Amino acid sequence: MDGFWAVVVAAGRGRRVGAGINKVLLPLMGRPVLAWSLGAFQRAAGAGLEGIVLVGGPDELEQFAEIVRVGGFDAVRSIVAGGERRQDSVSHGLAAVPAGARVVLIHDGARPFVSPELIKEVAEAAARSGAAVPLLPVADSLRRFDGGLVTGEVERDGVGRAQTPQGFRREVLEEVLTLLRRGGATTGPGADAAPPLTDESAAALRAGLPVAAVTGDPANLKITTAADLELASVIARGRCEYRTGTGYDIHRLVAGRPLVLGGAEIPSELGLDGHSDADALLHAVMDALLGALALGDIGWHFPPGDERFRGASSLNLLAEVMRLVRAAGAQVVNIDAMVIAERPKLAPHIPLMRERIAAAAGVDAGRISIKATTNERLGSLGRGEGIAATATATVLVPALR
Ligand code: MG
């Protein structure tokens, strides 16, 4: 099929979650709900998705832009302000989709676990039928109730719970939005009997247009209540994995250079020699972080001899590594490092090093361990010719599929 576009609507207020903020900004395993949703569409970029338009509250656009930047969601082509009602937000989003786009998917940003497979299936069904909606078959028996009393049964065969993304050929979506703008069938004759229109595929159905049913996904839940958020946390945890990397570095001690270790300047007659500030400890930490995510090593990211990194503070390089770590959706669980030096005594400086690294990694200092040892006067390190460091980093990251 031709490519398709997605409008991710996330302008809701989420009062039912109990938080005062937009529910898509709430964290799931350290990552905003919205980042999970966008991540699924970003992964669909290789399978026909041409671009994403993100719709947020007018006062949230900067926060959304930051989530897009941090997550590296380059499939997001524009971020626009939503409107009063859902249909207004969808209209604003559609206006930012290029005119040539034939199929447009509308997704609720508060459904973080949509799969790239479902996205593709909905897009294909919409291209074929004009409109498509994922329906989740109902397993439970259904009852009507009123005032604490069961008042009747509902046949569950042939009933499904509507999810998003809902897909439309562009001309169908425009027709649907026009219908919604006019108040749909809810203001016409028989409006009392008809339930209110809750989404675009319902409006398409009301307009007598064919809507294809795609099998929904039980994990594709919508976060509406605090209980949903709790369930979502369980799913998010199940979709994350721990990864570990190791790092090692060594630099020679020379006269006339400051000694910088772990981002802290340490009084010493000799300092470490190197192209940057030669902070062997931070270099080992960076290699451990990159290693955990199989992102290469610091020699590749910051080539020695590159003028941009001459005399660079390794804390700045660590900040750049952390940008890559966050772009992978990962967060640091802990770092354990060892410095091997005959002198000077490092113990008094370790608390500051831990703080500096913790601040750069965006974690509590309790997750950063730094130990120091000597080389028992053995070999070059034992003669005090240099300082070496090793590090192990563990990160939590959405499982790579
Ligand atoms: Mg180095």
Short mmCIF file of C-alpha atoms and ligand atoms in Angstrom, two decimals, residues 248-251 276 278-280 283-284 298, ligand 1:
data_model
loop_
_atom_site.label_atom_id
_atom_site.label_comp_id
_atom_site.label_asym_id
_atom_site.label_seq_id
_atom_site.Cartn_x
_atom_site.Cartn_y
_atom_site.Cartn_z
CA TYR A 248 37.83 0.56 30.84
CA ASP A 249 40.20 3.48 30.35
CA ILE A 250 43.78 4.44 31.23
CA HIS A 251 45.68 7.72 30.91
CA SER A 276 40.07 16.00 26.31
CA ALA A 278 41.54 12.88 30.15
CA ASP A 279 39.03 11.97 32.88
CA ALA A 280 39.67 8.21 32.78
CA HIS A 283 35.54 7.72 29.99
CA ALA A 284 35.08 4.25 31.51
CA ILE A 298 33.54 6.92 22.98
MG MG B 1 40.16 8.15 27.78
#
